[in-house]
Amino acid sequence: MSDIIIGIDLGTTNSEVAIVENGKVTVISEAGKKILPSFVGIDDKGEILVGETARNQYLIYPERTIKSIKRLMGQDAQVVMAGHHYTPQEISAIILKRLKTIAEQYVGQAISKAVITVPAYFSDAQRQATHEAGQIAGLDVVRMINEPTAAALVYGASQGEAKRMLVYDLGGGTFDVSVVNVQDGVVEVLSSHGDNHLGGDDFDQQIINHIQDHIREQHGMDISEHSKAMARITRAAENAKLVLSDEPYAQIEEEYLLEHEGAPIHLTLELARSDYEEMIDDYINATMDAVHIALKGAKLTVSDIDEIILVGGSTRTPCIRERLLDEFGFEPHGEVDPDLCVAMGAATQAAMINGQQIDTVLVDVTPYTYGTSAMGYLDGEPYPYQFVPVIHKNSVLPARKSEAFMTFQDGQREVRVSIYQGEDPDALNNIEIGEFMIEDLRDVPAGNIITLTLDLDLNGMLHVSAREKATGLEKSITINNAISRFETEALSHAKQRIDGLFGQKAGDETFSKPDSAAVAEARKLIKKAESLFETVSAEDKEDMVDLIETIASGIEDGDDNALQEPVARLNDIIYYLES
Ligand code: AMP
């Protein structure tokens, strides 16, 4: 076999290494972690630290730790770490060397070749610096590919029909959006735009500011000078952000954060997703502006885009997906882990160079959106059945998402929860797959918060629970076969539509009503009459046929009363014929 070629995503915040083995792309983990934070440091004993350990010491010993070195690649700059000067290439090489070792430990042999990804906007100097970093790390960089190209490769760009994809990549510290054209397995970046200083770290900073304001209000002190407390707050802020990607509220709790005037300060704060979304709204708007600039750069419009690919950990933020859905009218792809997608693409490219067979990266995703209905707006008008998606189409399974809702009326003691599958903004145009009531709510003014949680497992079982936030009162149901049920119902809908085209009554066969006693009796009589046709005179047969026709139209109209007279007359004729 030819030499192993590893694929590396050398990111600003995080880096990963992947390989293709037996046709499958594997992102290699070390101690259970696939993500290596792009931090390099020197500890108090002079030992080199890479990844998590370096990241952990960053806030306390910034003079001994380097982060985001990618931003300096290609510049004639140096960084100082523990009193020594390093070039950006050298720091990047330390990260690459670590990734190389992780891969070598995994495969059990020496590795000397790599494909490394770089941002589409990287200049020649920046690419050259990345190449040099590879060399310093003992790696022959057989190819450098653009990050959006790598992402497109994972999403099947090398197979199938021509299409245009928008790659929306929001990581920890950078944002890039690219428009790519895919044809005959060739990925071409048509345009790229972004912001080198926009990402999840900015979102964290908003939460950090919010916590600092809270402590200032509560305790009258500024904690920005207390580096240990700030380190804890920074970590707590990021954790809260991650929780808010799945839940409507996050509890921020840090006991004994620091001492103030002889008393300990404990931090207890609740952050609502809606407040957090307001904090980051300007950033999201900026990314959307960049999307339009990239489209313009490619001389395309929203309607020219066939698929959207989400890359970068920050794209797990639900409002990003929602904004893209609003803007483009279809769900973006996120089924491949957005943190690992670029490394997987690098490995895919490496395997292509090596002539290895690669299976498509298949993951289980939900093919439908699941949500509920609520009072809202439809076409600008107030509407009681606005569809509110909770688990979006293309989400990786198992998926668990929560949303907060509020009671609508003062003293409202119960809420009817309806669960729908579908994508239509009008819930009534989607398919209702379950319904339940949550009762005995507190007697309080409108605005009582109910948290709805949808939990969809790999077997298509959907567990739904509604919980009154203030009391913990909870009601739940489980909907079996949530995924296949839809298929059955969708089939019956399709059948109704097609039947309609042929003038047949919708659902005639699937859901016909059982016969009434009168109709059952009439059908029996018709059969009996028809069995006598061969033995009766032409005159009697004519009378019988007339009566049968009258009875048949009575059955079709569902009018039992109209059956009485012709049935009695047909009975008489049969009685007379048989006697
Ligand atoms: P990347 O540079 O692509 O690895 O992305 C890292 C960024 O993604 C960091 O700012 C993380 O805090 C952020 N991130 C990771 N997971 C989530 C999540 N579930 N929700 C929101 N942001 C996330």
mmCIF file of C-alpha atoms and ligand atoms in Angstrom, residues 12-14 16 35 169-173 199-201 204 238 241-242 245-246 276 311-317 338-339, ligand 1:
data_model
loop_
_atom_site.group_PDB
_atom_site.id
_atom_site.type_symbol
_atom_site.label_atom_id
_atom_site.label_comp_id
_atom_site.label_asym_id
_atom_site.label_seq_id
_atom_site.Cartn_x
_atom_site.Cartn_y
_atom_site.Cartn_z
ATOM 1 C CA THR A 12 -7.486 29.317 14.329
ATOM 2 C CA THR A 13 -9.202 27.953 17.448
ATOM 3 C CA ASN A 14 -9.138 24.186 16.986
ATOM 4 C CA GLU A 16 -8.074 18.048 13.888
ATOM 5 C CA ILE A 35 -10.537 18.350 18.788
ATOM 6 C CA ASP A 169 -18.125 28.597 8.228
ATOM 7 C CA LEU A 170 -18.293 30.186 11.663
ATOM 8 C CA GLY A 171 -15.635 28.957 14.065
ATOM 9 C CA GLY A 172 -14.269 30.300 17.327
ATOM 10 C CA GLY A 173 -12.434 33.311 15.955
ATOM 11 C CA GLY A 199 -16.671 34.005 15.824
ATOM 12 C CA GLY A 200 -17.781 32.103 18.881
ATOM 13 C CA ASP A 201 -15.232 33.913 21.055
ATOM 14 C CA ASP A 204 -18.589 34.241 24.723
ATOM 15 C CA GLU A 238 -18.764 29.321 26.969
ATOM 16 C CA LYS A 241 -23.478 29.320 25.313
ATOM 17 C CA LEU A 242 -23.283 25.605 24.510
ATOM 18 C CA SER A 245 -27.817 25.830 21.638
ATOM 19 C CA ASP A 246 -30.104 23.088 22.980
ATOM 20 C CA TYR A 276 -28.461 35.815 24.422
ATOM 21 C CA VAL A 311 -19.042 24.359 9.043
ATOM 22 C CA GLY A 312 -17.485 25.438 12.349
ATOM 23 C CA GLY A 313 -18.685 24.790 15.890
ATOM 24 C CA SER A 314 -20.559 28.084 16.189
ATOM 25 C CA THR A 315 -23.027 27.059 13.473
ATOM 26 C CA ARG A 316 -24.712 24.933 16.135
ATOM 27 C CA THR A 317 -26.250 28.188 17.385
ATOM 28 C CA PRO A 338 -19.396 21.005 11.811
ATOM 29 C CA ASP A 339 -16.214 20.900 13.910
HETATM 30 P P1 AMP B 1 -14.258 25.644 15.528
HETATM 31 O O1 AMP B 1 -13.225 26.728 15.449
HETATM 32 O O2 AMP B 1 -14.925 25.351 14.257
HETATM 33 O O3 AMP B 1 -13.791 24.409 16.229
HETATM 34 O O4 AMP B 1 -15.417 26.245 16.455
HETATM 35 C C1 AMP B 1 -15.185 26.512 17.784
HETATM 36 C C2 AMP B 1 -16.282 27.427 18.275
HETATM 37 O O5 AMP B 1 -17.530 26.737 18.200
HETATM 38 C C3 AMP B 1 -16.078 27.818 19.724
HETATM 39 O O6 AMP B 1 -16.353 29.195 19.878
HETATM 40 C C4 AMP B 1 -17.114 26.994 20.439
HETATM 41 O O7 AMP B 1 -17.545 27.592 21.639
HETATM 42 C C5 AMP B 1 -18.221 26.959 19.409
HETATM 43 N N1 AMP B 1 -19.172 25.876 19.644
HETATM 44 C C6 AMP B 1 -18.925 24.549 19.782
HETATM 45 N N2 AMP B 1 -20.050 23.873 20.044
HETATM 46 C C7 AMP B 1 -21.053 24.796 20.080
HETATM 47 C C8 AMP B 1 -22.470 24.717 20.329
HETATM 48 N N3 AMP B 1 -23.072 23.559 20.624
HETATM 49 N N4 AMP B 1 -23.179 25.866 20.272
HETATM 50 C C9 AMP B 1 -22.582 27.042 19.996
HETATM 51 N N5 AMP B 1 -21.260 27.187 19.779
HETATM 52 C C10 AMP B 1 -20.498 26.072 19.816
#
